[in-house]
Coordinates of C-alpha atoms in Angstrom, one line a residue:
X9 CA 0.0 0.0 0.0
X10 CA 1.1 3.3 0.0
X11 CA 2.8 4.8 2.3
X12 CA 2.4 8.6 1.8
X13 CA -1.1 10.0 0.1
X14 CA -0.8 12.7 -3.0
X15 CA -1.2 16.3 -2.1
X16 CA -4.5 17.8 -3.5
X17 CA -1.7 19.7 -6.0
X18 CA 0.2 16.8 -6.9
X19 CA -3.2 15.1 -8.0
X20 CA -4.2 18.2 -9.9
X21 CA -0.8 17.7 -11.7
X22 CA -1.1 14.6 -12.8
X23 CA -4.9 15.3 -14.2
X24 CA -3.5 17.8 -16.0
X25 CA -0.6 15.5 -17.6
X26 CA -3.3 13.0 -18.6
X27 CA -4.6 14.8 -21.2
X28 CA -3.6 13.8 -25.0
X29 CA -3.1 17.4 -26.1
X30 CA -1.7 17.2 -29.6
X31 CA 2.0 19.3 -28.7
X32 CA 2.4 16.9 -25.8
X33 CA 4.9 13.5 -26.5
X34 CA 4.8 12.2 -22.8
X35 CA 1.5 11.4 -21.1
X36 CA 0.4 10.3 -17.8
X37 CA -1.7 6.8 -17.4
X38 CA -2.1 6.0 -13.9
X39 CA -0.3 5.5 -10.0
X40 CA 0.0 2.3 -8.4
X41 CA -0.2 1.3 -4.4
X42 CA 3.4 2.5 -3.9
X43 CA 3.1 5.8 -5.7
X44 CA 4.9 4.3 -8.8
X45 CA 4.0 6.7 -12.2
X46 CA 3.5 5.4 -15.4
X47 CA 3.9 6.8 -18.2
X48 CA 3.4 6.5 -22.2
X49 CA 5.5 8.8 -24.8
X50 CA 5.7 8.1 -28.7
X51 CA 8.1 6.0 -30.5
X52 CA 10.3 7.8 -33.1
X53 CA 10.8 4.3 -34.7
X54 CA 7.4 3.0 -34.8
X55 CA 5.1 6.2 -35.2
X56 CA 1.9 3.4 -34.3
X57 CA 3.4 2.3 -31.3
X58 CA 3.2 3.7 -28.0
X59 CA 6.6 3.4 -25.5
X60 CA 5.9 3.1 -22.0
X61 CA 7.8 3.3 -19.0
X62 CA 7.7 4.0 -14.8
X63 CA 9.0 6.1 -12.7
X64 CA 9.3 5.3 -9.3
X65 CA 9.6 8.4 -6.0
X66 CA 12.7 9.9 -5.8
X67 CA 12.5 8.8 -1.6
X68 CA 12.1 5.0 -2.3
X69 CA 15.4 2.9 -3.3
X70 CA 15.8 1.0 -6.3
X71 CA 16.0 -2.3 -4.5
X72 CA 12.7 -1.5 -2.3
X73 CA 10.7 -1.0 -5.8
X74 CA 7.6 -3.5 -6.7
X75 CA 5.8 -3.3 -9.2
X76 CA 2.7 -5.7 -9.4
X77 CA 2.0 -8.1 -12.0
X78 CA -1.1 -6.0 -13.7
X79 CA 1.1 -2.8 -14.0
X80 CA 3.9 -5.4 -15.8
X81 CA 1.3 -7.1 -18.2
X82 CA 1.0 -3.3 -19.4
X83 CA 4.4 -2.3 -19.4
X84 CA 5.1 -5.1 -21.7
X85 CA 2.0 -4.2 -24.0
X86 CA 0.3 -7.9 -22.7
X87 CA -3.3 -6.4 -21.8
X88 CA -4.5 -2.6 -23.8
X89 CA -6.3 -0.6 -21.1
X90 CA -3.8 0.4 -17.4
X91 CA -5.0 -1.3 -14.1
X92 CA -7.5 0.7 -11.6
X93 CA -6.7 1.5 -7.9
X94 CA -9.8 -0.7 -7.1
X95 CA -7.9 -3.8 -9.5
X96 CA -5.2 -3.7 -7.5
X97 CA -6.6 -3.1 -4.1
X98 CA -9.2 -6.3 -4.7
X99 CA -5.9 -8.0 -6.0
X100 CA -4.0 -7.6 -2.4
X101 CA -7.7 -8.7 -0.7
X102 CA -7.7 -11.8 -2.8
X103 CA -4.4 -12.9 -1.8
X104 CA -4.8 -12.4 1.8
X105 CA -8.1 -14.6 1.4
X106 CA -6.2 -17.4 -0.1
X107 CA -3.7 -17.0 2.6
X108 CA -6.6 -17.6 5.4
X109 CA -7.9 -20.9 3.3
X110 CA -4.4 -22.0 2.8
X111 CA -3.7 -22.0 6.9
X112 CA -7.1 -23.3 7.6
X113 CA -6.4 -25.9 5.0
X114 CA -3.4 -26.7 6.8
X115 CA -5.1 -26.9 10.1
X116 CA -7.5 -29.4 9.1
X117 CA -4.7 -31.8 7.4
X118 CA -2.5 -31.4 10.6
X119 CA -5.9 -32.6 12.6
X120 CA -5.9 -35.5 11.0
X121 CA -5.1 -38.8 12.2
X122 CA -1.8 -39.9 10.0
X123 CA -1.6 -43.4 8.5
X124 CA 1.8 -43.5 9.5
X125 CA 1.3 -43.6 13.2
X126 CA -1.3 -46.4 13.1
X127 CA 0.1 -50.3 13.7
X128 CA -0.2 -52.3 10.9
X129 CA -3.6 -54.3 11.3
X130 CA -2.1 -57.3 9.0
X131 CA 0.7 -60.0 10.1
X132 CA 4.2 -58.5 9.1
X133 CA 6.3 -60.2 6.4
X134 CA 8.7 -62.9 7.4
X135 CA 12.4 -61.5 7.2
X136 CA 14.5 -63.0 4.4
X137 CA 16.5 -65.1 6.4
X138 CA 12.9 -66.9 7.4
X139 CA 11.7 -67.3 4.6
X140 CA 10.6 -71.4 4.0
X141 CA 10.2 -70.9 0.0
X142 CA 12.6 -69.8 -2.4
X143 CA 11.2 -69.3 -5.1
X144 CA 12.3 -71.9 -7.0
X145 CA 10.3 -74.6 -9.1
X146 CA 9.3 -77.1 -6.9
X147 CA 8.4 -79.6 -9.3
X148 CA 9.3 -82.7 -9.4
X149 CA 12.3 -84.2 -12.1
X150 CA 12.1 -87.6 -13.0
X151 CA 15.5 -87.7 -13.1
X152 CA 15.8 -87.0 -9.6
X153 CA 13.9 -90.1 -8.2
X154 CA 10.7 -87.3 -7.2
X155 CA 12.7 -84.7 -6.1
X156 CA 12.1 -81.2 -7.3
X157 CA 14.5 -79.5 -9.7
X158 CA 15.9 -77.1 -7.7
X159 CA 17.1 -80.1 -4.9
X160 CA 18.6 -82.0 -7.8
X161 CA 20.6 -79.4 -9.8
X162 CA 21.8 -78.9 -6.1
X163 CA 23.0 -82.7 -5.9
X164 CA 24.3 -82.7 -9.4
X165 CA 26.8 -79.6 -8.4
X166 CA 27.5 -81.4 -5.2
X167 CA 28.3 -84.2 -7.5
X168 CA 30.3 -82.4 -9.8
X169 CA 32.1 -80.6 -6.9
X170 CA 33.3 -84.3 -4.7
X171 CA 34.9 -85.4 -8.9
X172 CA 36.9 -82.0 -9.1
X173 CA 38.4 -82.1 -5.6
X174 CA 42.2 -83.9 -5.5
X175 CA 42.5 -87.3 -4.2
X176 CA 46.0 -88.0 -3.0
X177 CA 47.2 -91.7 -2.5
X178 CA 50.4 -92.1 -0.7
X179 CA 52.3 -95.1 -2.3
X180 CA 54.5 -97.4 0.1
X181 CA 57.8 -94.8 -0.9
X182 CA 55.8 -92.4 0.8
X183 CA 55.6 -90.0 -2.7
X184 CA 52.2 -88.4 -3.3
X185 CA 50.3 -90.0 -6.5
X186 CA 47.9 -88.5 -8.9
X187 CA 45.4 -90.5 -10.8
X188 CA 44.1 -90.0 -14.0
X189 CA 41.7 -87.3 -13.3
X190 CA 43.4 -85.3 -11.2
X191 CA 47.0 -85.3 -12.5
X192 CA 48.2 -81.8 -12.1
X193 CA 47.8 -79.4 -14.7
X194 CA 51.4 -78.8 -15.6
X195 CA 52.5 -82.7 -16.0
X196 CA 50.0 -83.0 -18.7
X197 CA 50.6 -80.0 -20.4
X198 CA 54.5 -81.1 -20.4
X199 CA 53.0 -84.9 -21.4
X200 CA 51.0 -83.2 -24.4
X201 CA 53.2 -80.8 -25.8
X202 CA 54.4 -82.0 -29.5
X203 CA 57.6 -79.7 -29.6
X204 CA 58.9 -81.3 -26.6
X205 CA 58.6 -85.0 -27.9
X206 CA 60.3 -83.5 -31.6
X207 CA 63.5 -82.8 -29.3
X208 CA 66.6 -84.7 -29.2
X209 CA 68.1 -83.8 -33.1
X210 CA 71.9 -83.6 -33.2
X211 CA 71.7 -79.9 -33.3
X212 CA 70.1 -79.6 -30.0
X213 CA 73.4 -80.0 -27.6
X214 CA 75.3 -77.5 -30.0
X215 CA 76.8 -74.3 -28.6
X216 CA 78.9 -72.0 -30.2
X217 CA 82.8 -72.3 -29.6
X218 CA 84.6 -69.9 -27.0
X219 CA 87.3 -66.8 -28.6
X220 CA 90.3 -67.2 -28.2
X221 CA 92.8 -63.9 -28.5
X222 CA 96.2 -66.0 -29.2
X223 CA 94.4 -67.7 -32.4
X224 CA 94.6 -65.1 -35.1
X225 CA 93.2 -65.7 -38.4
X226 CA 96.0 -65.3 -41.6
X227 CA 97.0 -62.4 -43.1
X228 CA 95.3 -62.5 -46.6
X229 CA 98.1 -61.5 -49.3

């Protein structure tokens, strides 16, 4: 709202700039709440086209300066004819309505009883570490003598598991033995390897003979 009222002169004044005389280029349209002017001039670019602009007192800093949204829609040419003092004073009594129905809206929510405190009527969920299903198929494999599939994949790993584990036999010399299956990995990769069996050509125990300084090679003539 406004915080000082217009002289009786300073009214008069701005009657008197409202008038579209013909030598005039700057008119007065109208005062908002905070004593803001606004004002309309011609363009010299655009001869149709009418500039508009606001002026704000002299006493009020430029940070302390609002300008409501009806006095923007016409500064940016969005609505034709300027807001009325009785607009914008039904605008701030709107507001503060919507303010009341807002905090009595509030009120009755907060009233409420929440959801969130109440106990859960129903039997809680068993934890996961409880839980007596899987999930898993549970029926049966003919393979597995009437036992469901997930029980005999589950043998057939154990299965699989007891054949990949190492059985050691200690012979009478008291040296570890391997059988056929579990034979360590790098006596049958030295067993299978073809270049190793190709050795043994009369090349293979050659090496190169030593130099000797004392043995020099012939003049050439």
């Amino acid at each position: 709202m406004s915080t000082k009222p217009l002289s009786p002169i300073r009214k008069a004044w701005y009657q008197w700039k409202a008038l579209r005389l013909p030598w005039r280029k700057r008119f007065f349209v109208g005062l908002d709440l905070q004593n803001n002017s606004f004002w309309e001039f011609r363009d010299a670019i655009n001869a149709g086209r009418m500039r508009r602009i606001v002026q704000t007192p002299s006493s009020i800093q430029y940070s302390d300066v609002r300008i409501s949204p009806q006095w923007h829609q016409w500064l940016r040419h969005t609505r034709e004819d300027a807001p009325s003092i009785e607009e914008l004073v039904g605008d701030i009594a709107r507001q503060e309505r919507l303010k009341i129905l807002a905090r009595k809206a509030d009120e009755r929510w907060n009233a409420k009883a929440s959801f969130l405190d109440q106990p859960a009527a129903r039997q809680q969920a068993l934890p996961a570490t409880q839980v007596r299903d899987g999930g898993a198929y549970t029926g049966t494999d003919p393979r597995g003598g009437g036992k469901g599939v997930a029980n005999a994949v589950a043998s057939e790993a154990q299965e699989v598991e007891k054949e990949r584990v190492v059985t050691m036999e200690t012979s009478a010399s008291g040296e570890i033995q391997y059988d056929a299956a579990t034979q360590p990995r790098e006596e049958k990769k030295n067993k299978d390897d073809p270049w190793k069996k190709a050795r043994g050509g009369p090349s293979e125990e050659w090496q190169p003979q030593a130099w000797d300084p004392n043995e020099m090679p012939a003049a050439r003539r």
